[in-house]
Each structure stands twice: as structure tokens, then as C-alpha cells.
Coordinates of N, CA, C and O in Angstrom, one line a residue:
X109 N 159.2 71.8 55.4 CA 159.7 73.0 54.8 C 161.1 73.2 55.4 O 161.2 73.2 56.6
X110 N 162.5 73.4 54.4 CA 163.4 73.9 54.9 C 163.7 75.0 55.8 O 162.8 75.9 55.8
X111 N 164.6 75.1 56.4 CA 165.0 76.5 56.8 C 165.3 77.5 56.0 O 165.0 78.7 56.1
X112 N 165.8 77.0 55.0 CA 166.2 78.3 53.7 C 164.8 78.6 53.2 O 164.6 79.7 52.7
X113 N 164.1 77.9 53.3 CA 162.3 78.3 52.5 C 161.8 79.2 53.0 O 161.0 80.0 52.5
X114 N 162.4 79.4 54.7 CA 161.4 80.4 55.3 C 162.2 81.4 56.0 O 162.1 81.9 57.1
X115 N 163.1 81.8 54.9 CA 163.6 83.0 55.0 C 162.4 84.4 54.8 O 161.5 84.5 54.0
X116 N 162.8 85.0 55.4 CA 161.8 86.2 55.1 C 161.1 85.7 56.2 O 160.9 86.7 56.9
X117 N 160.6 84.8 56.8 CA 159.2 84.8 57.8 C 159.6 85.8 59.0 O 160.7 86.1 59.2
X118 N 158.7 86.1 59.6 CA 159.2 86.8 61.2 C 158.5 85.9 62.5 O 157.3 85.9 62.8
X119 N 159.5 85.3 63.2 CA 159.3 84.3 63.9 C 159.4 85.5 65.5 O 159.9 86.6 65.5
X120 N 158.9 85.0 66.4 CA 158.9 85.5 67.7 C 159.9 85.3 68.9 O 159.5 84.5 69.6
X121 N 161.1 85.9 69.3 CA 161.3 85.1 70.2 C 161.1 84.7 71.3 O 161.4 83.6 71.7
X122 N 160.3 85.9 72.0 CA 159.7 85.6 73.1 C 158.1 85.4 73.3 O 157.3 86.1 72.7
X123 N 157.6 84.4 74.4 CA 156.5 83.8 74.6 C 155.5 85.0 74.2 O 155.8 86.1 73.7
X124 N 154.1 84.7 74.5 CA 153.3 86.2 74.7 C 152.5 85.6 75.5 O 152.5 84.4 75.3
X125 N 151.5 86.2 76.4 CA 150.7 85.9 77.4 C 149.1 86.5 76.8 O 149.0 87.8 76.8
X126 N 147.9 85.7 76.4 CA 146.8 86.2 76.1 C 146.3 87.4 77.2 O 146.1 86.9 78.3
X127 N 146.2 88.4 77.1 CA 145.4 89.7 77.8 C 144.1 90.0 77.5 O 143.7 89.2 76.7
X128 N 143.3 90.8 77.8 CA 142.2 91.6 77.5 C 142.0 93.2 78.4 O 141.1 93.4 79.2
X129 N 143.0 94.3 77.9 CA 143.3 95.4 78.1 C 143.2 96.7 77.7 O 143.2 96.4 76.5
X130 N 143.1 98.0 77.6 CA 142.8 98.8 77.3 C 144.2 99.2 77.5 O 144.8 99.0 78.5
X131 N 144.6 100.1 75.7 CA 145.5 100.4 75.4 C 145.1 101.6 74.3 O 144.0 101.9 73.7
X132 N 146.2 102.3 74.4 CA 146.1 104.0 73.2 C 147.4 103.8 72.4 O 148.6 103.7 72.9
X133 N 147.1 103.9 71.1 CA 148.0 103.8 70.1 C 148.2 105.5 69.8 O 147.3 106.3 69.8
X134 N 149.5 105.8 69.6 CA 149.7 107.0 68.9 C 151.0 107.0 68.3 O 152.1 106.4 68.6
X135 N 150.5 108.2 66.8 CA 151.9 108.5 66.1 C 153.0 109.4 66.4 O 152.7 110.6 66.1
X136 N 154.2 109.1 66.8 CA 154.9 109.7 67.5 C 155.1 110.3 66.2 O 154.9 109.8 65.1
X137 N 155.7 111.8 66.6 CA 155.9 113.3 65.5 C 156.9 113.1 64.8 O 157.0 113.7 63.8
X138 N 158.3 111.6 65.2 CA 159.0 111.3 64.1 C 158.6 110.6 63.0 O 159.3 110.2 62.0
X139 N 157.2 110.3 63.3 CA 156.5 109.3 62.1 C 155.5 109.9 61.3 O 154.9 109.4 60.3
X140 N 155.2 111.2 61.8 CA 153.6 111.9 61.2 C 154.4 112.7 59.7 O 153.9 113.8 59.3
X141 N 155.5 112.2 59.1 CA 155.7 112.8 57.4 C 155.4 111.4 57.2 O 155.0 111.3 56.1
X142 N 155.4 110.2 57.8 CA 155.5 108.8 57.2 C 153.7 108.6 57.5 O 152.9 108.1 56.7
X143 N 153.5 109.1 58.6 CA 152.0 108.1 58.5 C 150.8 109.1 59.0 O 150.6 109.3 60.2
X144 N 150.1 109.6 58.2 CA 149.0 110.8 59.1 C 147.9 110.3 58.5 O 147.7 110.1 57.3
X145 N 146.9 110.2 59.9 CA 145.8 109.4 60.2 C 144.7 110.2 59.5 O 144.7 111.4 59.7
X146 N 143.8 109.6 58.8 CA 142.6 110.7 58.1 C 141.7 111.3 59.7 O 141.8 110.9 60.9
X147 N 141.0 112.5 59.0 CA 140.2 113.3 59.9 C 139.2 112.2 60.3 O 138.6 112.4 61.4
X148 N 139.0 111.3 59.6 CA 137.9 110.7 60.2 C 138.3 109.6 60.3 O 137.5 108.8 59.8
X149 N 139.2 109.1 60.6 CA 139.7 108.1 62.0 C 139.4 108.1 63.5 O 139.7 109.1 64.1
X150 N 138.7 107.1 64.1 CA 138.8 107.8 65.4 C 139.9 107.6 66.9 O 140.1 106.8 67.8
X151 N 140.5 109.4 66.2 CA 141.4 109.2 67.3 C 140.7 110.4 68.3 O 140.1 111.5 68.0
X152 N 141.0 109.6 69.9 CA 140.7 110.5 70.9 C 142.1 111.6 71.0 O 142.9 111.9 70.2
X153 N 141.9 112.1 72.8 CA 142.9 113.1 73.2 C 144.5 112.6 72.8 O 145.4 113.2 72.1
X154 N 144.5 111.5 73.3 CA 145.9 110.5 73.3 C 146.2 109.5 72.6 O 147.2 108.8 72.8
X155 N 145.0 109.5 71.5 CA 145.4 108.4 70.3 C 144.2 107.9 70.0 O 143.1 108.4 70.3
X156 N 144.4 106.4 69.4 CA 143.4 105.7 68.9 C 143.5 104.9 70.4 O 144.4 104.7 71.3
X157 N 142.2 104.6 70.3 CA 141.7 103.5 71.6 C 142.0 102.2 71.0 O 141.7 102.1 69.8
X158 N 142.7 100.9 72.1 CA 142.7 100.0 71.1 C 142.3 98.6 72.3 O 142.1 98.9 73.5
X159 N 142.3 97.5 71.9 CA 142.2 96.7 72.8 C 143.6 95.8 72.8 O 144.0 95.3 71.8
X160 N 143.9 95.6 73.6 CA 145.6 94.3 74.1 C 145.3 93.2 74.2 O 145.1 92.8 75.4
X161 N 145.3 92.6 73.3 CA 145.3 90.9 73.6 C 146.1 90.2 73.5 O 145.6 89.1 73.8
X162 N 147.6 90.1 73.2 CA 149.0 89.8 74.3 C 150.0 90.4 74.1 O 150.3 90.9 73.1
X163 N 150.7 90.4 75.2 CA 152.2 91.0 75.2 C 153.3 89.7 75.5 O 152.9 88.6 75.6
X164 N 154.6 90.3 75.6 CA 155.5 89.8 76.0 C 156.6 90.6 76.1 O 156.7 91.8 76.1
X165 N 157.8 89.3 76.3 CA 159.2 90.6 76.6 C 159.5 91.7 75.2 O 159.9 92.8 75.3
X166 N 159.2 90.8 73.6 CA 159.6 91.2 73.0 C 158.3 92.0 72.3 O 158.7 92.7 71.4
X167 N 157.5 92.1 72.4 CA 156.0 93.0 71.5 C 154.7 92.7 72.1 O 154.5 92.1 73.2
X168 N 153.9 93.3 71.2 CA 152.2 93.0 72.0 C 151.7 93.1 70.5 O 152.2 93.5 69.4
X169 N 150.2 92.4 71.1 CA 149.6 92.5 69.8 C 147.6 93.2 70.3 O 146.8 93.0 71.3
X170 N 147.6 93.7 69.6 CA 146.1 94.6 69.8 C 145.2 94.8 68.9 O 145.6 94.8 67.7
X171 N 143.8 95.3 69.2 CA 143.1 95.3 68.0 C 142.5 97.2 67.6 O 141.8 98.0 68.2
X172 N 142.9 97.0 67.0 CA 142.1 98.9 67.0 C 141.1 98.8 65.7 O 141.1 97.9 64.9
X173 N 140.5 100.0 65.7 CA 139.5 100.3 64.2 C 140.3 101.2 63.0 O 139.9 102.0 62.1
X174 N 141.5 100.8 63.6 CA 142.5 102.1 62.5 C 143.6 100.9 62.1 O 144.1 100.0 62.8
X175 N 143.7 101.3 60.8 CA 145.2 100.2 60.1 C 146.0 101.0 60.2 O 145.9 102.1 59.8
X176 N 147.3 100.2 60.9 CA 148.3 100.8 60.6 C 149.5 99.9 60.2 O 149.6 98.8 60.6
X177 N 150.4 100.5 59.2 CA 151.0 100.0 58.6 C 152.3 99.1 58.6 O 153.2 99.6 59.4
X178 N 152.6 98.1 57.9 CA 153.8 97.3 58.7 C 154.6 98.3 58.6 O 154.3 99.2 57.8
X179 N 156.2 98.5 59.5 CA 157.0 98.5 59.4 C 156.9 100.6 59.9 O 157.7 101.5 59.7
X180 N 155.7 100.7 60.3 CA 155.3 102.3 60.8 C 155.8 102.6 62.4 O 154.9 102.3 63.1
X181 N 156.8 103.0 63.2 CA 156.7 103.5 64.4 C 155.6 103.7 65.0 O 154.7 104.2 64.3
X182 N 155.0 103.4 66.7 CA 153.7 103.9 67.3 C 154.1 103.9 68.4 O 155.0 103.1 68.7
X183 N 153.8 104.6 69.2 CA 154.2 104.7 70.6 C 152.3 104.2 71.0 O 151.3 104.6 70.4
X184 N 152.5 103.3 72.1 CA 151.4 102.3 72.7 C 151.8 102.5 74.0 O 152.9 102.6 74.4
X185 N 150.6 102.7 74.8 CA 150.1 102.9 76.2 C 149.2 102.1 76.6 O 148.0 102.1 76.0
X186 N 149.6 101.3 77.7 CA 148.5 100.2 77.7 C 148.1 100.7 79.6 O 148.8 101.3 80.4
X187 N 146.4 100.2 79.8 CA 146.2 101.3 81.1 C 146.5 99.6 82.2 O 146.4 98.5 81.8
X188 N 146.8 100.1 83.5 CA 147.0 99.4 84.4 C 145.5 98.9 84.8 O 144.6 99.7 85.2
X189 N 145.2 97.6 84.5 CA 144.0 97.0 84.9 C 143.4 97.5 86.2 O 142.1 97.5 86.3
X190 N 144.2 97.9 87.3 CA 143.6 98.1 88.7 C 143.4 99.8 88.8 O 143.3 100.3 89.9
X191 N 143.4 100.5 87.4 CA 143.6 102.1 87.3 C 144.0 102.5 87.7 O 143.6 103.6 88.1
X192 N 145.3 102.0 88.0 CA 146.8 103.1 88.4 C 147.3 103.8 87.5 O 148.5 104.0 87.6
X193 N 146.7 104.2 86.5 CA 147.3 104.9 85.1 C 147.9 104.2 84.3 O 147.4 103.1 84.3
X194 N 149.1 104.2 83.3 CA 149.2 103.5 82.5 C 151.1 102.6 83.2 O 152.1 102.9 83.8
X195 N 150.3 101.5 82.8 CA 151.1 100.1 83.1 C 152.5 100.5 82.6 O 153.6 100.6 83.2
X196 N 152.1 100.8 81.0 CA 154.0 100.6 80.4 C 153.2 101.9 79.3 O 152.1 102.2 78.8
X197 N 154.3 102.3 79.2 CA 154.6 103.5 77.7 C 155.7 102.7 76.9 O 156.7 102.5 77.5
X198 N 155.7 102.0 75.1 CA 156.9 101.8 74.8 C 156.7 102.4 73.6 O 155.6 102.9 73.2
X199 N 158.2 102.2 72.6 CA 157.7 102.8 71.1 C 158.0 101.3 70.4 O 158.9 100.5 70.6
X200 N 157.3 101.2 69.6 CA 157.3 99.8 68.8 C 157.0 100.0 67.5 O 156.5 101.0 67.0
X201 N 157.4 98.7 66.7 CA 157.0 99.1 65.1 C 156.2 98.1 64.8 O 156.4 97.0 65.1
X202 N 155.4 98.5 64.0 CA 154.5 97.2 63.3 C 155.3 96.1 62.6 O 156.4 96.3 62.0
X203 N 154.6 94.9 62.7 CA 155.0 93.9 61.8 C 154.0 93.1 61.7 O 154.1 92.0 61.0
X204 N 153.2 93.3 62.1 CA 151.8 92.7 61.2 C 150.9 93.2 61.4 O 150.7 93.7 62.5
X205 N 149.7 93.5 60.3 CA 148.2 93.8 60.4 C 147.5 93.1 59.7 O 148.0 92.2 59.1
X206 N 146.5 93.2 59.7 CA 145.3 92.3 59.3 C 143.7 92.6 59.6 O 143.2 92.5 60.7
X207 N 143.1 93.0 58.3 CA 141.4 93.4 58.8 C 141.0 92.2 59.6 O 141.5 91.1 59.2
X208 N 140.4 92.1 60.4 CA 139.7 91.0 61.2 C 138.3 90.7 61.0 O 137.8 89.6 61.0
X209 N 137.4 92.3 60.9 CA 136.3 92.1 60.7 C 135.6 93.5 59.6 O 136.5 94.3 59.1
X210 N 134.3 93.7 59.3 CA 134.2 94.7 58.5 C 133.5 96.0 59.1 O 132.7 96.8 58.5
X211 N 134.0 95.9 60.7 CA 133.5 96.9 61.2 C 134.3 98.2 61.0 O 133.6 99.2 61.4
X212 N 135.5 98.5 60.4 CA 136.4 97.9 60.3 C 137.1 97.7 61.5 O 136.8 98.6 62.2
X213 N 138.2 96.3 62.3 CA 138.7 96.2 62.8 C 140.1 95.5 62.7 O 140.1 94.4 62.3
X214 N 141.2 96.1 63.1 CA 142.1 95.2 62.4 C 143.1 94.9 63.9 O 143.0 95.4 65.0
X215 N 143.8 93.9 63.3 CA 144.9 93.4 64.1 C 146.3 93.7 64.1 O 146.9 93.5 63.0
X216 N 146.9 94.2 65.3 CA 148.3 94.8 64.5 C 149.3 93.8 65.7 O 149.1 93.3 66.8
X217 N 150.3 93.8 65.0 CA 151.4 92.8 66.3 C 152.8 93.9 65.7 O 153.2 94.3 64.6
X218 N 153.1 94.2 67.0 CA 154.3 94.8 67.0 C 155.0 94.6 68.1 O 154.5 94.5 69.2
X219 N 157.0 94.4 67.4 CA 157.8 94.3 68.3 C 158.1 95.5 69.3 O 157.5 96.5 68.7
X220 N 158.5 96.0 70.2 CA 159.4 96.6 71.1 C 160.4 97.2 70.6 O 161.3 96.5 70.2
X221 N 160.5 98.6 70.4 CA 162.0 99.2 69.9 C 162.8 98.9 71.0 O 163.6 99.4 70.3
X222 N 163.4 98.5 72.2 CA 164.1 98.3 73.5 C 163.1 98.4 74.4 O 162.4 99.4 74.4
X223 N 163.0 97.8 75.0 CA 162.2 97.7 75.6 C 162.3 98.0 77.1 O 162.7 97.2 77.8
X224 N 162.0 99.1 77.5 CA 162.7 99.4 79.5 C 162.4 98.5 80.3 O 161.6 97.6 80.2
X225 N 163.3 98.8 81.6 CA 163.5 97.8 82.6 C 162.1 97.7 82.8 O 161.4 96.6 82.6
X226 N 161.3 99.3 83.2 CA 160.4 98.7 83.7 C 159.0 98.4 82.7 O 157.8 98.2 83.1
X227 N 159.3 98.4 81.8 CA 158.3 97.6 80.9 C 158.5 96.4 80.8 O 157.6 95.7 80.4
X228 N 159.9 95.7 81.2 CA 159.6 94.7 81.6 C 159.4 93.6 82.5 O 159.2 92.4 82.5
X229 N 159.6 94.7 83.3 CA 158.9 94.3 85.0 C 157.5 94.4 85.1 O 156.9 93.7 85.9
X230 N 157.0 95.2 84.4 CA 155.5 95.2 84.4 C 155.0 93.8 83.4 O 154.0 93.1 83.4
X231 N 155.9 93.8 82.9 CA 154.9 92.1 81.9 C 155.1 91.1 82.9 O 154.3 90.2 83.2
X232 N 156.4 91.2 83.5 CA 156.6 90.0 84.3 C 155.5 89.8 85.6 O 155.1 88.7 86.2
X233 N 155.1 91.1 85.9 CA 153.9 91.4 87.2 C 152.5 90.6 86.9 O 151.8 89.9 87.7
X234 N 152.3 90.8 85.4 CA 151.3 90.6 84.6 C 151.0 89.3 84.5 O 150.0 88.7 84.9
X235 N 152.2 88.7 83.9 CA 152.5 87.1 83.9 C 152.1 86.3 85.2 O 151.2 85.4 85.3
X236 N 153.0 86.8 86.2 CA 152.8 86.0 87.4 C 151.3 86.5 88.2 O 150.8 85.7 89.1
X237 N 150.4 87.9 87.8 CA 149.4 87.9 88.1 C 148.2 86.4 87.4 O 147.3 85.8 87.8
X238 N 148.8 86.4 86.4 CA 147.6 85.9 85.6 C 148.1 84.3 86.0 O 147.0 83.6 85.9
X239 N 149.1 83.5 86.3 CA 149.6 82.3 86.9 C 149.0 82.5 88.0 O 149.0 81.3 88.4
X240 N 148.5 83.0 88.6 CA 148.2 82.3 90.2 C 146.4 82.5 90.2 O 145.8 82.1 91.2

């Protein structure tokens, strides 16, 4: 396949590291005319509950029982494995979903709007936890 063929694809540029994390998806109030969740979605106090199965410098990817849509704003809270409260707060946008199974559960990958210093200090913590 050429390079001009795969225009349009969205390629990654940075690595991601497999996780297994507890994370809270929520729609930030600049997105709730763009995207409001049915009553019977289950969202808790601080969002939908979701699970983290990788991050990196540039996005993370996770699984929740709520679809949300490409190209939607979400602000993502992922909790510090050793329960120090939450690891990183970032706001990110979707760029992929996908049902996974028919519970329903779907798969969402989203990049990083900027990503802060220390959100990226904390993947790097994570990285080199999970290397040794």
C-alpha cells in the first residue's frame, strides 16, 4: 500500500504501554450541547467507570459500557494504582470506538489535548514501574 492510499488513517506517534487500571470518563460542560449521556447510562458521582488498558505520551485507550463518540471531548481520570487518588486528570478526544462485546462494552482510544508536565511524568513513573 502507498502512502497516498493511507491518507486519512490515524497513525500513533507515541509508543503505549499495556495497563489494567481504573479510570472515570466524564463530559466536560463544553461538550454536554454536543454529547448528553441517556438516563440510563451508567454514570456514577464523577462519570462513567471505565477500565485503562494503555496509555502513552500521546493518548490512552480504555474500555467502558458507554459509547462515546469519535471526535467528542472527555475529560479521563485514571486512579493511582497504590490509592493515592488520581494518577493524571487530562482532557482528550476520541478517535476510536468500537463495541467489543454485547454486554454492551466498547473500546474507545483517545489522543491527549496537551498533555501536562505532570501527566507526563506520571506515564513515565508507570513505564519504568512496569520495566523493572
Amino acid at each position: 500500500m502507498s502512502i497516498e492510499s493511507r491518507d486519512g488513517l490515524i497513525v500513533r506517534r507515541d509508543a503505549r504501554r499495556d495497563v489494567r487500571m481504573r479510570a472515570v470518563v466524564s463530559v466536560p460542560r463544553s461538550e454536554e450541547s454536543t454529547l448528553r449521556l441517556s438516563e440510563s447510562a451508567p454514570v456514577g458521582a464523577g462519570g462513567v467507570d471505565a477500565v485503562l488498558v494503555d496509555i502513552g505520551k500521546g493518548g490512552m485507550g480504555f474500555e467502558s459500557p458507554v459509547f462515546f463518540p469519535r471526535g467528542v471531548e472527555l475529560d479521563v481520570s485514571v486512579s493511582d494504582p497504590d490509592g493515592n487518588g488520581a494518577l493524571l486528570i487530562e482532557r482528550a478526544i476520541v478517535r476510536r470506538t468500537s463495541m467489543i462485546d454485547r454486554t454492551p462494552s466498547y473500546a474507545t482510544g483517545v489522543q491527549f489535548l496537551g498533555a501536562s508536565e505532570k501527566t507526563i511524568a506520571a506515564i513515565e513513573r508507570l513505564n519504568q514501574r512496569d520495566a523493572s
